[in-house]
Amino acid sequence: MGKPRAVDGVDLKWVDGSAPPQIPFGTSFGVPWAQGEVDKTTPIALETAGISVPLQTWPLAYWPDGSLKWTGHALSGESALGDTLRLTTDTPKEPSNPVSVSQSDGLIAVSTGSFTVNFNTSGSPLIKSLTLDGAVKAESGSLVVYLQNAPDEPEILGDKPSVNGMTGTISSVTVEQEGPVRAVIKVEGKYAGAEHDDFLPFIVRFYVSAGATTVRIVHFFIYDGDQTKDFIKALGLSINVPLTDELQDRHVRFVSSEGGVWGEAVRTVSGLRRDATAAVLVPQFEGQATPALSAWPSTVSAGIDDLPVWSDFTLDQLSPAHYAIKKRSAGGRAASFIDHAGFGDKAAGVGYIGGATGGGALFGLRDFWQGAPRGLDIRNAGQDSATVTLWAYSPRAPAMDMRHYDTVAHGLDLTYEDVGNPDPDPTGIGRSYEAVLQVVAATPAREDISEFGTVLSNPPQVVASPEFYVSHRLFGGRWALPDPSSSAAAADIEDRKSWLLDFYVQEVEQRQFYGFWNYGDVMHTYDQTRHTWRYDVGGYAWDNGELATDLWLWMSFLRTGRADVFRIAYAMTRHLSEVDFHHTGTFAGLGSRHNVSHWGDGAKEARVATSTLKRPFYYLTADELIGDIMDFSLQADTSIVTWEPLRKILAPPKAPGRVRIGPDWTTLAGNWFVKWERTNDSKWLDRIKTGMHDIGAMQYGLFTGYTAAVGWDPATAHLTDEGLTGTATYHLTMVFGAFDAAWVDFCRYYNASSADKQAKYGITFNSGGFANWYAKLEAYAGERLNNDALKTSAWTNLKSATTGVWAPVAQVGGTDVLNPINEIPNVATNDAGQYSLTEYAVLAIAPDFAPAANVVEVEKKETWDTSTLASTKAESKLVTKEGKVKLWRKWFCMS
């Protein structure tokens, strides 16, 4: 079946199934196109229910002929949208209030007509003002960080750590998009102040959509401090909101994740000894203007100035399971907070301060409870200007402690941990948070504020159908829609994959995989004895996406369209691309292997930071930050020379550096491929071709070298044969992701018999096991070579597997656990991801060869633990500098 034609249009929908109640900050999405169908001059329009809506379009990726492979699109905040949408190659509708950008005298002004945002181009603050109908509704928007010189140890007596504030300072501003549907302003800089060197480089993007009065803010920072003395106590965004209404007509709102609204006035007149009457109480409760004081009961109005003025408000979500609201009078620091004003499990992260008639600002943080500890502060609400601070990391929480969980290493053989050379170092890791600011002319209705919270908690996302995605053969193309009716084997696989996805989605909540640095990741391996994940056991703790867990989730979304899978995949890619990735410093472009602390392991590898696995996120959402991060990965070309994975077990290479063809060179090539398709710059393609030519010329192809290790020259991108072929295994060569004959040969011979390998290469060797994972390549070779025997063998290897096949979810309660839980005995994320990807591929490539039944033995224990070993005991030999051979048991993915 051919790919869809552009002239036929593209049917789209919302990932959650129905249109959101509002899209106050717009939304963006990506759409693929067949080669030659669309170019930069092709108009693209959007309609819903036959009505055209404004759309902005830009290139995301190119085909080799220069036509567009993916396009990015933005919808405005003024669009009235239905549950279904349709892209067409027609002229797009212009917004009724288009975005415009102007620059003058150190300012950039972004306007949608009545709404204008003024950005500074140097110094601080980043935001000068937000105006509505000419009136300033918010001003002086600054990035703030509190820095502490030691960890919090409240149980220790004596001197306490000092805390100082620093402010984000601008180094550059770029207008990336300037309408008509949205404008994007990119600001780069560092935090300065507190007699500390400027540090924490940041990238902030501001998004302004036509018809909206909202600024969406995506802030990303990189930690480049000293982990022993730079403890981040708080991190956030502050802005001032002018207030003109009388105190009784000023209002504060907070929203729960369920849509409930906490709302009170700065001067409350309900609950008094004297009744203010419904004529006053009802409008105050609803956020509307109260009558003139002369119309109030005199028993209340006469004493109104004696009532307390509630000037300071705080909502803190210090854990993912509890938030609390407190408030304080105008006595300020001389008075105490009332700490039982409100409480609940999960807050939406949305607040409001403003007047009934003078308006003010709605504000919020995305992933509020998931990214705890977070907080919202309103200060000086009784003055002419209140200060709002959105704390991405609350100052009421213990300071971030970036140090490793121990001061000594615990060894590979028992804890699966590779600490040392280098020691744990968070330098270069990053994290983002997303905030929104909306200015309004009057206090919104409670229902509107609740809707705002709902949208922020589940941001609108436009997607296409699984049928459309599969027709484009996206991201390798070897996947298909679920079809349990096609065979008993397919029915069994689809059933197991469905409940396995259910389990992982629910496990995030059950195990509270939340927190500022943790949210988005899952754990690596389960501890059946303790009925918990191995959260404290070296390399078995946080998964860090070791074997493409994120790709499994993205492919699962593409083939099913499940919104819950989309959300968990989104969060995982955010985490992996930020926290498990060193963006600057000595490890720039490399990621960290799985560990108790995300950045603690000594294996710094390109595969963890690969751009290839970020493509689904980038192209489906058109997210600019992921684009930045994919560019950071290009630094791995040179960083891997210093931190080459086999440096601890092999003599230095003859070439400037050394890489394993897989997963190292394939990762580098994937980074270049993504840069090439995003820019159409042939220099990146040339680097790929250079390596492919070198591998194709090697006698043993992808089976060359010790675990496929070859010489590497980052200046020329050439690879060279360094010998040692056949002395170790090759099982990671393609697990992580070369042209043509060598590639097809690898797919064909990895699972082949020793006799077949001898006949082909003149030597025999142990590929390394995991035939079930490599069944997908076996099926691919069968497809390429039109070899039915290979397709049949792929199914045989698939159905004979026990690794990755588990009994259904079981319940555990009583005194064996703290709380009743659901568990999959012996579950391991490596197997969940890799075995699922293999099943998806074999189902798609060779559906006609599926067995009549697919009865598989359930895994009884962890059999995968050698999945990242350099070799088995029988073959674990190392050639030393002196040419002598010694026994060595080394973990492949950590070296």
mmCIF file with all atom_site columns, C-alpha atoms in Angstrom, residues 353-507:
data_model
loop_
_atom_site.group_PDB
_atom_site.id
_atom_site.type_symbol
_atom_site.label_atom_id
_atom_site.label_alt_id
_atom_site.label_comp_id
_atom_site.label_asym_id
_atom_site.label_entity_id
_atom_site.label_seq_id
_atom_site.pdbx_PDB_ins_code
_atom_site.Cartn_x
_atom_site.Cartn_y
_atom_site.Cartn_z
_atom_site.occupancy
_atom_site.B_iso_or_equiv
_atom_site.pdbx_formal_charge
_atom_site.auth_seq_id
_atom_site.auth_comp_id
_atom_site.auth_asym_id
_atom_site.auth_atom_id
_atom_site.pdbx_PDB_model_num
ATOM 1   C CA . ILE A 1 353 ? -4.420  36.997  42.109 1.00 0.00 ? 353 ILE A CA 1
ATOM 2   C CA . GLY A 1 354 ? -6.388  40.004  40.971 1.00 0.00 ? 354 GLY A CA 1
ATOM 3   C CA . GLY A 1 355 ? -9.345  42.282  41.348 1.00 0.00 ? 355 GLY A CA 1
ATOM 4   C CA . ALA A 1 356 ? -12.993 41.816  40.534 1.00 0.00 ? 356 ALA A CA 1
ATOM 5   C CA . THR A 1 357 ? -12.943 44.748  38.124 1.00 0.00 ? 357 THR A CA 1
ATOM 6   C CA . GLY A 1 358 ? -9.241  45.530  37.714 1.00 0.00 ? 358 GLY A CA 1
ATOM 7   C CA . GLY A 1 359 ? -8.257  41.998  36.771 1.00 0.00 ? 359 GLY A CA 1
ATOM 8   C CA . GLY A 1 360 ? -4.904  40.380  37.369 1.00 0.00 ? 360 GLY A CA 1
ATOM 9   C CA . ALA A 1 361 ? -3.060  37.197  36.483 1.00 0.00 ? 361 ALA A CA 1
ATOM 10  C CA . LEU A 1 362 ? -3.750  33.483  36.269 1.00 0.00 ? 362 LEU A CA 1
ATOM 11  C CA . PHE A 1 363 ? -0.588  31.417  36.602 1.00 0.00 ? 363 PHE A CA 1
ATOM 12  C CA . GLY A 1 364 ? 0.406   27.778  36.706 1.00 0.00 ? 364 GLY A CA 1
ATOM 13  C CA . LEU A 1 365 ? 3.068   25.089  36.538 1.00 0.00 ? 365 LEU A CA 1
ATOM 14  C CA . ARG A 1 366 ? 2.666   21.941  34.457 1.00 0.00 ? 366 ARG A CA 1
ATOM 15  C CA . ASP A 1 367 ? 3.257   18.530  36.099 1.00 0.00 ? 367 ASP A CA 1
ATOM 16  C CA . PHE A 1 368 ? 2.809   20.209  39.436 1.00 0.00 ? 368 PHE A CA 1
ATOM 17  C CA . TRP A 1 369 ? 2.375   17.275  41.800 1.00 0.00 ? 369 TRP A CA 1
ATOM 18  C CA . GLN A 1 370 ? 4.348   14.914  39.554 1.00 0.00 ? 370 GLN A CA 1
ATOM 19  C CA . GLY A 1 371 ? 7.386   17.211  39.799 1.00 0.00 ? 371 GLY A CA 1
ATOM 20  C CA . ALA A 1 372 ? 7.124   17.848  43.545 1.00 0.00 ? 372 ALA A CA 1
ATOM 21  C CA . PRO A 1 373 ? 8.353   19.594  45.579 1.00 0.00 ? 373 PRO A CA 1
ATOM 22  C CA . ARG A 1 374 ? 6.651   22.568  43.938 1.00 0.00 ? 374 ARG A CA 1
ATOM 23  C CA . GLY A 1 375 ? 4.966   25.667  45.280 1.00 0.00 ? 375 GLY A CA 1
ATOM 24  C CA . LEU A 1 376 ? 2.949   28.800  44.475 1.00 0.00 ? 376 LEU A CA 1
ATOM 25  C CA . ASP A 1 377 ? 3.458   31.996  46.462 1.00 0.00 ? 377 ASP A CA 1
ATOM 26  C CA . ILE A 1 378 ? 1.481   35.232  46.504 1.00 0.00 ? 378 ILE A CA 1
ATOM 27  C CA . ARG A 1 379 ? 2.996   38.001  48.590 1.00 0.00 ? 379 ARG A CA 1
ATOM 28  C CA . ASN A 1 380 ? 1.819   41.540  49.421 1.00 0.00 ? 380 ASN A CA 1
ATOM 29  C CA . ALA A 1 381 ? -1.703  41.052  48.060 1.00 0.00 ? 381 ALA A CA 1
ATOM 30  C CA . GLY A 1 382 ? -2.773  43.905  50.344 1.00 0.00 ? 382 GLY A CA 1
ATOM 31  C CA . GLN A 1 383 ? -0.397  46.362  48.689 1.00 0.00 ? 383 GLN A CA 1
ATOM 32  C CA . ASP A 1 384 ? -0.492  48.143  45.332 1.00 0.00 ? 384 ASP A CA 1
ATOM 33  C CA . SER A 1 385 ? 1.435   45.286  43.712 1.00 0.00 ? 385 SER A CA 1
ATOM 34  C CA . ALA A 1 386 ? 1.521   41.602  44.637 1.00 0.00 ? 386 ALA A CA 1
ATOM 35  C CA . THR A 1 387 ? 4.461   39.348  43.881 1.00 0.00 ? 387 THR A CA 1
ATOM 36  C CA . VAL A 1 388 ? 3.710   35.915  42.472 1.00 0.00 ? 388 VAL A CA 1
ATOM 37  C CA . THR A 1 389 ? 6.366   33.203  42.479 1.00 0.00 ? 389 THR A CA 1
ATOM 38  C CA . LEU A 1 390 ? 5.923   29.907  40.721 1.00 0.00 ? 390 LEU A CA 1
ATOM 39  C CA . TRP A 1 391 ? 8.334   27.553  42.434 1.00 0.00 ? 391 TRP A CA 1
ATOM 40  C CA . ALA A 1 392 ? 9.432   24.714  40.174 1.00 0.00 ? 392 ALA A CA 1
ATOM 41  C CA . TYR A 1 393 ? 11.329  23.646  43.279 1.00 0.00 ? 393 TYR A CA 1
ATOM 42  C CA . SER A 1 394 ? 9.842   24.909  46.531 1.00 0.00 ? 394 SER A CA 1
ATOM 43  C CA . PRO A 1 395 ? 12.070  26.681  49.093 1.00 0.00 ? 395 PRO A CA 1
ATOM 44  C CA . ARG A 1 396 ? 10.145  24.862  51.826 1.00 0.00 ? 396 ARG A CA 1
ATOM 45  C CA . ALA A 1 397 ? 11.626  21.538  50.704 1.00 0.00 ? 397 ALA A CA 1
ATOM 46  C CA . PRO A 1 398 ? 15.123  20.286  51.578 1.00 0.00 ? 398 PRO A CA 1
ATOM 47  C CA . ALA A 1 399 ? 17.756  21.698  49.241 1.00 0.00 ? 399 ALA A CA 1
ATOM 48  C CA . MET A 1 400 ? 18.587  19.586  46.193 1.00 0.00 ? 400 MET A CA 1
ATOM 49  C CA . ASP A 1 401 ? 21.407  17.236  47.074 1.00 0.00 ? 401 ASP A CA 1
ATOM 50  C CA . MET A 1 402 ? 23.260  16.288  43.888 1.00 0.00 ? 402 MET A CA 1
ATOM 51  C CA . ARG A 1 403 ? 25.801  14.074  45.620 1.00 0.00 ? 403 ARG A CA 1
ATOM 52  C CA . HIS A 1 404 ? 25.915  10.318  45.038 1.00 0.00 ? 404 HIS A CA 1
ATOM 53  C CA . TYR A 1 405 ? 24.095  7.978   47.409 1.00 0.00 ? 405 TYR A CA 1
ATOM 54  C CA . ASP A 1 406 ? 27.389  6.612   48.826 1.00 0.00 ? 406 ASP A CA 1
ATOM 55  C CA . THR A 1 407 ? 31.054  7.542   49.017 1.00 0.00 ? 407 THR A CA 1
ATOM 56  C CA . VAL A 1 408 ? 32.356  4.135   47.886 1.00 0.00 ? 408 VAL A CA 1
ATOM 57  C CA . ALA A 1 409 ? 31.613  1.864   44.953 1.00 0.00 ? 409 ALA A CA 1
ATOM 58  C CA . HIS A 1 410 ? 29.836  -1.439  45.473 1.00 0.00 ? 410 HIS A CA 1
ATOM 59  C CA . GLY A 1 411 ? 31.062  -3.540  42.595 1.00 0.00 ? 411 GLY A CA 1
ATOM 60  C CA . LEU A 1 412 ? 29.733  -4.961  39.390 1.00 0.00 ? 412 LEU A CA 1
ATOM 61  C CA . ASP A 1 413 ? 29.245  -8.589  40.288 1.00 0.00 ? 413 ASP A CA 1
ATOM 62  C CA . LEU A 1 414 ? 26.784  -8.019  43.113 1.00 0.00 ? 414 LEU A CA 1
ATOM 63  C CA . THR A 1 415 ? 25.196  -4.604  42.586 1.00 0.00 ? 415 THR A CA 1
ATOM 64  C CA . TYR A 1 416 ? 25.603  -4.272  38.798 1.00 0.00 ? 416 TYR A CA 1
ATOM 65  C CA . GLU A 1 417 ? 27.152  -0.862  39.379 1.00 0.00 ? 417 GLU A CA 1
ATOM 66  C CA . ASP A 1 418 ? 30.103  0.755   37.633 1.00 0.00 ? 418 ASP A CA 1
ATOM 67  C CA . VAL A 1 419 ? 31.276  3.627   39.829 1.00 0.00 ? 419 VAL A CA 1
ATOM 68  C CA . GLY A 1 420 ? 34.744  5.123   39.444 1.00 0.00 ? 420 GLY A CA 1
ATOM 69  C CA . ASN A 1 421 ? 36.701  6.502   36.499 1.00 0.00 ? 421 ASN A CA 1
ATOM 70  C CA . PRO A 1 422 ? 34.786  8.741   36.472 1.00 0.00 ? 422 PRO A CA 1
ATOM 71  C CA . ASP A 1 423 ? 33.284  9.268   39.881 1.00 0.00 ? 423 ASP A CA 1
ATOM 72  C CA . PRO A 1 424 ? 29.627  10.310  40.126 1.00 0.00 ? 424 PRO A CA 1
ATOM 73  C CA . ASP A 1 425 ? 29.286  13.835  38.772 1.00 0.00 ? 425 ASP A CA 1
ATOM 74  C CA . PRO A 1 426 ? 26.058  15.693  37.903 1.00 0.00 ? 426 PRO A CA 1
ATOM 75  C CA . THR A 1 427 ? 27.852  18.365  35.876 1.00 0.00 ? 427 THR A CA 1
ATOM 76  C CA . GLY A 1 428 ? 26.014  18.953  32.617 1.00 0.00 ? 428 GLY A CA 1
ATOM 77  C CA . ILE A 1 429 ? 22.676  17.331  33.456 1.00 0.00 ? 429 ILE A CA 1
ATOM 78  C CA . GLY A 1 430 ? 19.568  19.460  33.052 1.00 0.00 ? 430 GLY A CA 1
ATOM 79  C CA . ARG A 1 431 ? 15.901  19.817  33.839 1.00 0.00 ? 431 ARG A CA 1
ATOM 80  C CA . SER A 1 432 ? 13.004  21.779  32.447 1.00 0.00 ? 432 SER A CA 1
ATOM 81  C CA . TYR A 1 433 ? 9.772   23.128  33.807 1.00 0.00 ? 433 TYR A CA 1
ATOM 82  C CA . GLU A 1 434 ? 6.811   24.676  32.031 1.00 0.00 ? 434 GLU A CA 1
ATOM 83  C CA . ALA A 1 435 ? 4.826   27.654  33.296 1.00 0.00 ? 435 ALA A CA 1
ATOM 84  C CA . VAL A 1 436 ? 1.956   29.792  31.998 1.00 0.00 ? 436 VAL A CA 1
ATOM 85  C CA . LEU A 1 437 ? 0.900   33.372  32.740 1.00 0.00 ? 437 LEU A CA 1
ATOM 86  C CA . GLN A 1 438 ? -2.477  34.709  31.618 1.00 0.00 ? 438 GLN A CA 1
ATOM 87  C CA . VAL A 1 439 ? -3.591  38.275  32.234 1.00 0.00 ? 439 VAL A CA 1
ATOM 88  C CA . VAL A 1 440 ? -7.281  39.061  32.523 1.00 0.00 ? 440 VAL A CA 1
ATOM 89  C CA . ALA A 1 441 ? -9.427  42.201  32.758 1.00 0.00 ? 441 ALA A CA 1
ATOM 90  C CA . ALA A 1 442 ? -11.541 40.842  35.612 1.00 0.00 ? 442 ALA A CA 1
ATOM 91  C CA . THR A 1 443 ? -11.515 37.910  38.018 1.00 0.00 ? 443 THR A CA 1
ATOM 92  C CA . PRO A 1 444 ? -12.582 34.830  36.005 1.00 0.00 ? 444 PRO A CA 1
ATOM 93  C CA . ALA A 1 445 ? -15.481 32.657  37.077 1.00 0.00 ? 445 ALA A CA 1
ATOM 94  C CA . ARG A 1 446 ? -14.571 29.672  39.201 1.00 0.00 ? 446 ARG A CA 1
ATOM 95  C CA . GLU A 1 447 ? -15.582 27.335  36.359 1.00 0.00 ? 447 GLU A CA 1
ATOM 96  C CA . ASP A 1 448 ? -13.210 29.096  33.947 1.00 0.00 ? 448 ASP A CA 1
ATOM 97  C CA . ILE A 1 449 ? -10.324 28.879  36.399 1.00 0.00 ? 449 ILE A CA 1
ATOM 98  C CA . SER A 1 450 ? -11.073 25.187  36.907 1.00 0.00 ? 450 SER A CA 1
ATOM 99  C CA . GLU A 1 451 ? -11.012 24.621  33.138 1.00 0.00 ? 451 GLU A CA 1
ATOM 100 C CA . PHE A 1 452 ? -7.681  26.433  32.946 1.00 0.00 ? 452 PHE A CA 1
ATOM 101 C CA . GLY A 1 453 ? -6.317  23.982  35.511 1.00 0.00 ? 453 GLY A CA 1
ATOM 102 C CA . THR A 1 454 ? -7.681  21.011  33.598 1.00 0.00 ? 454 THR A CA 1
ATOM 103 C CA . VAL A 1 455 ? -6.006  22.144  30.382 1.00 0.00 ? 455 VAL A CA 1
ATOM 104 C CA . LEU A 1 456 ? -2.683  22.788  32.100 1.00 0.00 ? 456 LEU A CA 1
ATOM 105 C CA . SER A 1 457 ? -2.784  19.364  33.761 1.00 0.00 ? 457 SER A CA 1
ATOM 106 C CA . ASN A 1 458 ? -3.498  17.649  30.420 1.00 0.00 ? 458 ASN A CA 1
ATOM 107 C CA . PRO A 1 459 ? -2.195  19.980  27.709 1.00 0.00 ? 459 PRO A CA 1
ATOM 108 C CA . PRO A 1 460 ? -4.075  19.606  24.413 1.00 0.00 ? 460 PRO A CA 1
ATOM 109 C CA . GLN A 1 461 ? -2.234  17.507  21.831 1.00 0.00 ? 461 GLN A CA 1
ATOM 110 C CA . VAL A 1 462 ? -3.291  16.950  18.237 1.00 0.00 ? 462 VAL A CA 1
ATOM 111 C CA . VAL A 1 463 ? -2.436  13.561  16.747 1.00 0.00 ? 463 VAL A CA 1
ATOM 112 C CA . ALA A 1 464 ? -3.353  11.420  13.762 1.00 0.00 ? 464 ALA A CA 1
ATOM 113 C CA . SER A 1 465 ? -4.749  7.904   13.814 1.00 0.00 ? 465 SER A CA 1
ATOM 114 C CA . PRO A 1 466 ? -2.633  4.758   14.169 1.00 0.00 ? 466 PRO A CA 1
ATOM 115 C CA . GLU A 1 467 ? -3.810  3.822   10.660 1.00 0.00 ? 467 GLU A CA 1
ATOM 116 C CA . PHE A 1 468 ? -2.315  7.037   9.283  1.00 0.00 ? 468 PHE A CA 1
ATOM 117 C CA . TYR A 1 469 ? 0.972   6.610   11.121 1.00 0.00 ? 469 TYR A CA 1
ATOM 118 C CA . VAL A 1 470 ? 1.408   2.991   10.049 1.00 0.00 ? 470 VAL A CA 1
ATOM 119 C CA . SER A 1 471 ? 0.680   3.913   6.432  1.00 0.00 ? 471 SER A CA 1
ATOM 120 C CA . HIS A 1 472 ? 3.742   6.181   6.512  1.00 0.00 ? 472 HIS A CA 1
ATOM 121 C CA . ARG A 1 473 ? 5.936   3.360   7.864  1.00 0.00 ? 473 ARG A CA 1
ATOM 122 C CA . LEU A 1 474 ? 7.308   5.726   10.497 1.00 0.00 ? 474 LEU A CA 1
ATOM 123 C CA . PHE A 1 475 ? 10.489  5.206   12.505 1.00 0.00 ? 475 PHE A CA 1
ATOM 124 C CA . GLY A 1 476 ? 11.682  2.093   10.710 1.00 0.00 ? 476 GLY A CA 1
ATOM 125 C CA . GLY A 1 477 ? 8.306   0.983   9.454  1.00 0.00 ? 477 GLY A CA 1
ATOM 126 C CA . ARG A 1 478 ? 8.480   -2.563  10.828 1.00 0.00 ? 478 ARG A CA 1
ATOM 127 C CA . TRP A 1 479 ? 5.377   -2.335  12.985 1.00 0.00 ? 479 TRP A CA 1
ATOM 128 C CA . ALA A 1 480 ? 1.697   -2.872  12.355 1.00 0.00 ? 480 ALA A CA 1
ATOM 129 C CA . LEU A 1 481 ? -1.669  -2.248  13.931 1.00 0.00 ? 481 LEU A CA 1
ATOM 130 C CA . PRO A 1 482 ? -2.819  -4.764  16.529 1.00 0.00 ? 482 PRO A CA 1
ATOM 131 C CA . ASP A 1 483 ? -4.762  -7.573  14.857 1.00 0.00 ? 483 ASP A CA 1
ATOM 132 C CA . PRO A 1 484 ? -5.506  -10.289 17.420 1.00 0.00 ? 484 PRO A CA 1
ATOM 133 C CA . SER A 1 485 ? -7.817  -12.034 14.943 1.00 0.00 ? 485 SER A CA 1
ATOM 134 C CA . SER A 1 486 ? -4.975  -12.838 12.550 1.00 0.00 ? 486 SER A CA 1
ATOM 135 C CA . SER A 1 487 ? -3.604  -15.773 14.563 1.00 0.00 ? 487 SER A CA 1
ATOM 136 C CA . ALA A 1 488 ? -3.549  -17.327 18.001 1.00 0.00 ? 488 ALA A CA 1
ATOM 137 C CA . ALA A 1 489 ? 0.011   -16.083 18.414 1.00 0.00 ? 489 ALA A CA 1
ATOM 138 C CA . ALA A 1 490 ? -1.028  -12.535 17.561 1.00 0.00 ? 490 ALA A CA 1
ATOM 139 C CA . ALA A 1 491 ? -3.960  -12.703 19.986 1.00 0.00 ? 491 ALA A CA 1
ATOM 140 C CA . ASP A 1 492 ? -1.663  -13.891 22.777 1.00 0.00 ? 492 ASP A CA 1
ATOM 141 C CA . ILE A 1 493 ? 0.928   -11.206 22.069 1.00 0.00 ? 493 ILE A CA 1
ATOM 142 C CA . GLU A 1 494 ? -1.603  -8.376  21.903 1.00 0.00 ? 494 GLU A CA 1
ATOM 143 C CA . ASP A 1 495 ? -3.216  -9.469  25.152 1.00 0.00 ? 495 ASP A CA 1
ATOM 144 C CA . ARG A 1 496 ? 0.121   -9.638  26.975 1.00 0.00 ? 496 ARG A CA 1
ATOM 145 C CA . LYS A 1 497 ? 1.302   -6.328  25.532 1.00 0.00 ? 497 LYS A CA 1
ATOM 146 C CA . SER A 1 498 ? -1.918  -4.598  26.548 1.00 0.00 ? 498 SER A CA 1
ATOM 147 C CA . TRP A 1 499 ? -1.811  -5.579  30.193 1.00 0.00 ? 499 TRP A CA 1
ATOM 148 C CA . LEU A 1 500 ? 1.947   -4.998  30.342 1.00 0.00 ? 500 LEU A CA 1
ATOM 149 C CA . LEU A 1 501 ? 1.358   -1.406  29.218 1.00 0.00 ? 501 LEU A CA 1
ATOM 150 C CA . ASP A 1 502 ? -1.474  -1.109  31.736 1.00 0.00 ? 502 ASP A CA 1
ATOM 151 C CA . PHE A 1 503 ? 0.902   -2.264  34.449 1.00 0.00 ? 503 PHE A CA 1
ATOM 152 C CA . TYR A 1 504 ? 3.655   0.248   33.634 1.00 0.00 ? 504 TYR A CA 1
ATOM 153 C CA . VAL A 1 505 ? 1.220   3.155   33.333 1.00 0.00 ? 505 VAL A CA 1
ATOM 154 C CA . GLN A 1 506 ? -0.296  2.290   36.732 1.00 0.00 ? 506 GLN A CA 1
ATOM 155 C CA . GLU A 1 507 ? 3.068   1.498   38.307 1.00 0.00 ? 507 GLU A CA 1
#
